[in-house]
mmCIF file of C-alpha atoms in Angstrom:
data_model
loop_
_atom_site.group_PDB
_atom_site.id
_atom_site.type_symbol
_atom_site.label_atom_id
_atom_site.label_comp_id
_atom_site.label_asym_id
_atom_site.label_seq_id
_atom_site.Cartn_x
_atom_site.Cartn_y
_atom_site.Cartn_z
ATOM 1 C CA MET K 773 126.164 119.038 90.991
ATOM 2 C CA THR K 774 124.146 121.968 92.178
ATOM 3 C CA ARG K 775 121.120 122.071 94.410
ATOM 4 C CA GLY K 776 118.997 123.109 91.463
ATOM 5 C CA GLU K 777 120.193 120.134 89.351
ATOM 6 C CA ILE K 778 119.308 117.764 92.217
ATOM 7 C CA TRP K 779 115.861 119.250 92.552
ATOM 8 C CA ASN K 780 115.204 119.238 88.774
ATOM 9 C CA SER K 781 116.251 115.570 88.465
ATOM 10 C CA ALA K 782 114.236 114.605 91.533
ATOM 11 C CA ALA K 783 111.195 116.459 90.321
ATOM 12 C CA VAL K 784 111.182 114.491 87.086
ATOM 13 C CA ALA K 785 111.652 111.221 88.944
ATOM 14 C CA GLY K 786 108.938 112.207 91.448
ATOM 15 C CA LEU K 787 106.565 113.030 88.618
ATOM 16 C CA VAL K 788 107.022 109.529 87.127
ATOM 17 C CA LEU K 789 106.647 107.810 90.530
ATOM 18 C CA GLY K 790 103.598 109.962 91.357
ATOM 19 C CA ALA K 791 102.046 109.151 88.002
ATOM 20 C CA VAL K 792 102.474 105.412 88.562
ATOM 21 C CA SER K 793 100.800 105.597 91.968
ATOM 22 C CA SER K 794 98.011 107.813 90.602
ATOM 23 C CA ALA K 795 97.352 105.460 87.720
ATOM 24 C CA TYR K 796 97.110 102.559 90.166
ATOM 25 C CA MET K 797 94.642 104.541 92.294
ATOM 26 C CA PHE K 798 92.396 105.247 89.244
ATOM 27 C CA ILE K 799 92.617 101.652 87.938
ATOM 28 C CA THR K 800 91.607 100.226 91.368
ATOM 29 C CA GLN K 801 88.878 102.745 91.705
ATOM 30 C CA TYR K 802 87.488 101.697 88.305
ATOM 31 C CA LEU K 803 87.816 98.006 89.249
ATOM 32 C CA SER K 804 85.902 98.612 92.485
ATOM 33 C CA GLY K 805 83.109 100.154 90.470
ATOM 34 C CA LEU K 806 82.755 96.898 88.557
ATOM 35 C CA GLY K 807 81.614 95.075 91.675
ATOM 36 C CA THR K 808 83.150 92.693 94.075
ATOM 37 C CA SER K 809 84.312 89.232 93.145
ATOM 38 C CA ILE K 810 87.234 87.036 93.994
ATOM 39 C CA TRP K 811 88.744 87.706 90.560
ATOM 40 C CA ILE K 812 88.608 91.482 90.939
ATOM 41 C CA SER K 813 90.048 91.258 94.428
ATOM 42 C CA GLY K 814 92.820 88.915 93.239
ATOM 43 C CA PHE K 815 93.632 91.121 90.266
ATOM 44 C CA SER K 816 93.731 94.180 92.537
ATOM 45 C CA LEU K 817 96.212 92.408 94.825
ATOM 46 C CA VAL K 818 98.400 91.433 91.919
ATOM 47 C CA LEU K 819 98.137 94.962 90.582
ATOM 48 C CA TRP K 820 99.221 96.329 93.929
ATOM 49 C CA GLY K 821 102.281 94.023 93.947
ATOM 50 C CA VAL K 822 103.182 95.147 90.430
ATOM 51 C CA LYS K 823 102.855 98.814 91.439
ATOM 52 C CA LEU K 824 105.043 98.299 94.499
ATOM 53 C CA LEU K 825 107.737 96.499 92.552
ATOM 54 C CA LEU K 826 107.586 99.042 89.732
ATOM 55 C CA CYS K 827 107.961 101.917 92.163
ATOM 56 C CA VAL K 828 110.921 100.291 93.889
ATOM 57 C CA TRP K 829 112.539 99.528 90.508
ATOM 58 C CA LEU K 830 111.931 103.078 89.226
ATOM 59 C CA MET K 831 113.416 104.586 92.391
ATOM 60 C CA MET K 832 116.471 102.427 92.040
ATOM 61 C CA HIS K 833 116.742 103.229 88.347
ATOM 62 C CA PHE K 834 116.490 106.993 88.962
ATOM 63 C CA MET K 835 119.009 106.829 91.817
ATOM 64 C CA LYS K 836 121.475 104.854 89.667
ATOM 65 C CA SER K 837 120.972 107.235 86.760
ATOM 66 C CA PHE K 838 121.604 110.194 89.108
ATOM 67 C CA ALA K 839 124.834 108.633 90.434
ATOM 68 C CA ALA K 840 125.999 107.820 86.871
ATOM 69 C CA ARG K 841 125.301 111.356 85.697
ATOM 70 C CA TYR K 842 127.335 112.980 88.481
ATOM 71 C CA GLU K 843 130.689 111.333 89.103
ATOM 72 C CA ASN K 844 131.133 113.138 92.369
ATOM 73 C CA ALA K 845 127.760 111.846 93.736
ATOM 74 C CA ASP K 846 128.431 109.763 96.829
ATOM 75 C CA ASN K 847 125.992 107.672 98.813
ATOM 76 C CA ALA K 848 124.892 110.697 100.891
ATOM 77 C CA ALA K 849 124.098 112.746 97.734
ATOM 78 C CA VAL K 850 122.163 109.833 96.199
ATOM 79 C CA PHE K 851 120.189 109.514 99.466
ATOM 80 C CA ARG K 852 119.377 113.263 99.364
ATOM 81 C CA PHE K 853 118.245 112.836 95.778
ATOM 82 C CA GLY K 854 116.044 109.901 96.826
ATOM 83 C CA MET K 855 114.507 111.913 99.665
ATOM 84 C CA ILE K 856 113.683 114.804 97.378
ATOM 85 C CA THR K 857 112.295 112.390 94.810
ATOM 86 C CA ALA K 858 110.084 110.865 97.551
ATOM 87 C CA LEU K 859 108.883 114.311 98.564
ATOM 88 C CA CYS K 860 108.043 115.293 94.985
ATOM 89 C CA SER K 861 106.301 111.947 94.379
ATOM 90 C CA ALA K 862 104.357 112.284 97.583
ATOM 91 C CA LEU K 863 103.236 115.766 96.712
ATOM 92 C CA ILE K 864 102.083 114.736 93.265
ATOM 93 C CA PHE K 865 100.243 111.625 94.448
ATOM 94 C CA SER K 866 98.608 113.499 97.344
ATOM 95 C CA ALA K 867 97.501 116.320 95.074
ATOM 96 C CA VAL K 868 95.966 113.872 92.563
ATOM 97 C CA THR K 869 94.192 112.090 95.458
ATOM 98 C CA LEU K 870 92.837 115.428 96.700
ATOM 99 C CA ALA K 871 91.709 116.393 93.201
ATOM 100 C CA ASN K 872 90.060 112.963 92.925
ATOM 101 C CA VAL K 873 87.949 113.364 96.047
ATOM 102 C CA LEU K 874 87.179 117.041 95.591
ATOM 103 C CA ILE K 875 86.708 117.419 91.772
ATOM 104 C CA ILE K 876 86.834 114.137 89.820
ATOM 105 C CA ASN K 877 84.802 111.894 92.123
ATOM 106 C CA PRO K 878 83.324 114.158 94.875
ATOM 107 C CA ASP K 879 80.875 111.534 96.081
ATOM 108 C CA LEU K 880 83.643 108.967 96.800
ATOM 109 C CA ILE K 881 84.026 109.687 100.525
ATOM 110 C CA HIS K 882 80.253 109.854 101.058
ATOM 111 C CA GLU K 883 79.787 106.503 99.294
ATOM 112 C CA GLN K 884 82.494 104.905 101.421
ATOM 113 C CA ILE K 885 80.993 106.192 104.636
ATOM 114 C CA ASP K 886 77.565 105.019 103.576
ATOM 115 C CA ALA K 887 78.937 101.577 102.813
ATOM 116 C CA ALA K 888 80.530 101.468 106.243
ATOM 117 C CA LEU K 889 77.310 102.593 107.885
ATOM 118 C CA LYS K 890 75.391 99.755 106.131
ATOM 119 C CA ILE K 891 77.757 97.301 107.766
ATOM 120 C CA TYR K 892 78.321 98.864 111.180
ATOM 121 C CA GLY K 893 75.486 101.414 111.425
ATOM 122 C CA SER K 894 73.306 99.347 113.753
ATOM 123 C CA SER K 895 76.098 99.133 116.318
ATOM 124 C CA LEU K 896 76.780 102.890 116.421
ATOM 125 C CA ASP K 897 75.068 105.372 118.727
ATOM 126 C CA SER K 898 73.981 108.861 117.821
ATOM 127 C CA ASN K 899 77.247 110.436 119.004
ATOM 128 C CA SER K 900 79.232 108.113 116.740
ATOM 129 C CA LEU K 901 77.005 108.931 113.808
ATOM 130 C CA ASN K 902 77.416 112.660 114.418
ATOM 131 C CA ALA K 903 81.186 112.161 114.637
ATOM 132 C CA LEU K 904 81.163 110.433 111.258
ATOM 133 C CA ASP K 905 79.356 113.395 109.743
ATOM 134 C CA GLU K 906 82.034 115.749 111.067
ATOM 135 C CA VAL K 907 84.804 113.408 109.842
ATOM 136 C CA GLU K 908 83.333 113.384 106.370
ATOM 137 C CA SER K 909 83.823 117.086 105.995
ATOM 138 C CA ILE K 910 87.546 117.014 106.839
ATOM 139 C CA MET K 911 88.325 113.720 105.139
ATOM 140 C CA PRO K 912 89.851 115.245 101.970
ATOM 141 C CA GLN K 913 92.465 117.077 104.090
ATOM 142 C CA VAL K 914 93.114 113.977 106.142
ATOM 143 C CA MET K 915 93.635 111.964 102.993
ATOM 144 C CA PHE K 916 95.973 114.600 101.542
ATOM 145 C CA PHE K 917 98.187 114.799 104.591
ATOM 146 C CA SER K 918 98.176 111.121 105.465
ATOM 147 C CA ASN K 919 99.165 110.168 101.880
ATOM 148 C CA LEU K 920 101.838 112.889 101.902
ATOM 149 C CA VAL K 921 103.392 111.645 105.143
ATOM 150 C CA TYR K 922 103.065 107.922 104.308
ATOM 151 C CA CYS K 923 104.534 108.258 100.773
ATOM 152 C CA TYR K 924 107.315 110.498 101.911
ATOM 153 C CA LEU K 925 108.303 108.172 104.756
ATOM 154 C CA PHE K 926 108.102 105.117 102.558
ATOM 155 C CA GLY K 927 110.259 106.799 99.893
ATOM 156 C CA THR K 928 112.782 108.008 102.454
ATOM 157 C CA VAL K 929 113.205 104.554 103.916
ATOM 158 C CA LEU K 930 113.467 103.115 100.462
ATOM 159 C CA SER K 931 116.081 105.768 99.548
ATOM 160 C CA ALA K 932 118.076 104.948 102.655
ATOM 161 C CA VAL K 933 118.110 101.227 101.817
ATOM 162 C CA LEU K 934 118.934 101.722 98.112
ATOM 163 C CA SER K 935 121.511 104.491 98.508
ATOM 164 C CA ARG K 936 123.786 102.310 100.670
ATOM 165 C CA ASN K 937 125.104 100.729 97.461
ATOM 166 C CA ILE K 938 124.493 103.488 94.907
ATOM 167 C CA PRO K 939 127.127 104.224 93.746
ATOM 168 C CA PRO K 940 128.736 100.879 94.566
ATOM 169 C CA ARG K 941 131.218 101.093 97.408
ATOM 170 C CA ASN K 942 134.743 99.952 96.928
ATOM 171 C CA PRO K 943 135.826 98.046 99.997
ATOM 172 C CA PHE K 944 139.463 98.716 99.124
ATOM 173 C CA ASP K 945 139.189 102.507 99.154
ATOM 174 C CA ILE K 946 140.963 104.029 102.043
ATOM 175 C CA ALA K 947 138.492 106.530 103.551
ATOM 176 C CA ASP K 948 140.754 107.967 106.177
ATOM 177 C CA GLY K 949 143.433 109.217 103.844
ATOM 178 C CA ARG K 950 146.159 106.717 104.830
ATOM 179 C CA ASP K 951 148.085 105.073 102.072
ATOM 180 C CA GLY K 952 146.969 101.514 102.734
ATOM 181 C CA ASP K 953 149.329 100.445 105.472
ATOM 182 C CA SER K 954 148.320 99.929 109.064
ATOM 183 C CA GLY K 955 150.113 103.034 110.169
ATOM 184 C CA ASN K 956 153.352 101.274 111.061
ATOM 185 C CA ALA K 957 156.536 102.674 109.605
ATOM 186 C CA GLU K 958 158.944 100.143 108.215
#
């Protein structure tokens, strides 16, 4: 198991996880364009739950596959694989999000700020309105880095939780090299 093999396997797993999250983003963006109703909101909530469970299951699947492929992979190696997978997935999802707000749907941020101004605009002073204009210009970068950090941290915590039992631990293994007795000579 070389560093390159770990990165290659993690990149493929990260690509799949990033694609799932990106597909969810585009589906919910399409649904929000249909309007607002209780059915669309309920469906979006169910869809979010499905995406979350699918991502957790996929991460577990990829980690188990990695451990099965490399017999010498211990829990620490599987955790490292999960962290690299989380990083790759976070990069892919963040890049797709950035492409979405800069190229695919460049008016998205402006539309969201306008919607917020319709709701809260009367309670904002001129300084707050000017600050919103400044925030709008840096929002793509903020979205990229906040998604990158959030997804990486979520994936790292998930990897830490899942890797504790991947590969399964044998409680009867003697980790300290003794032959099973309590150290007493008979």
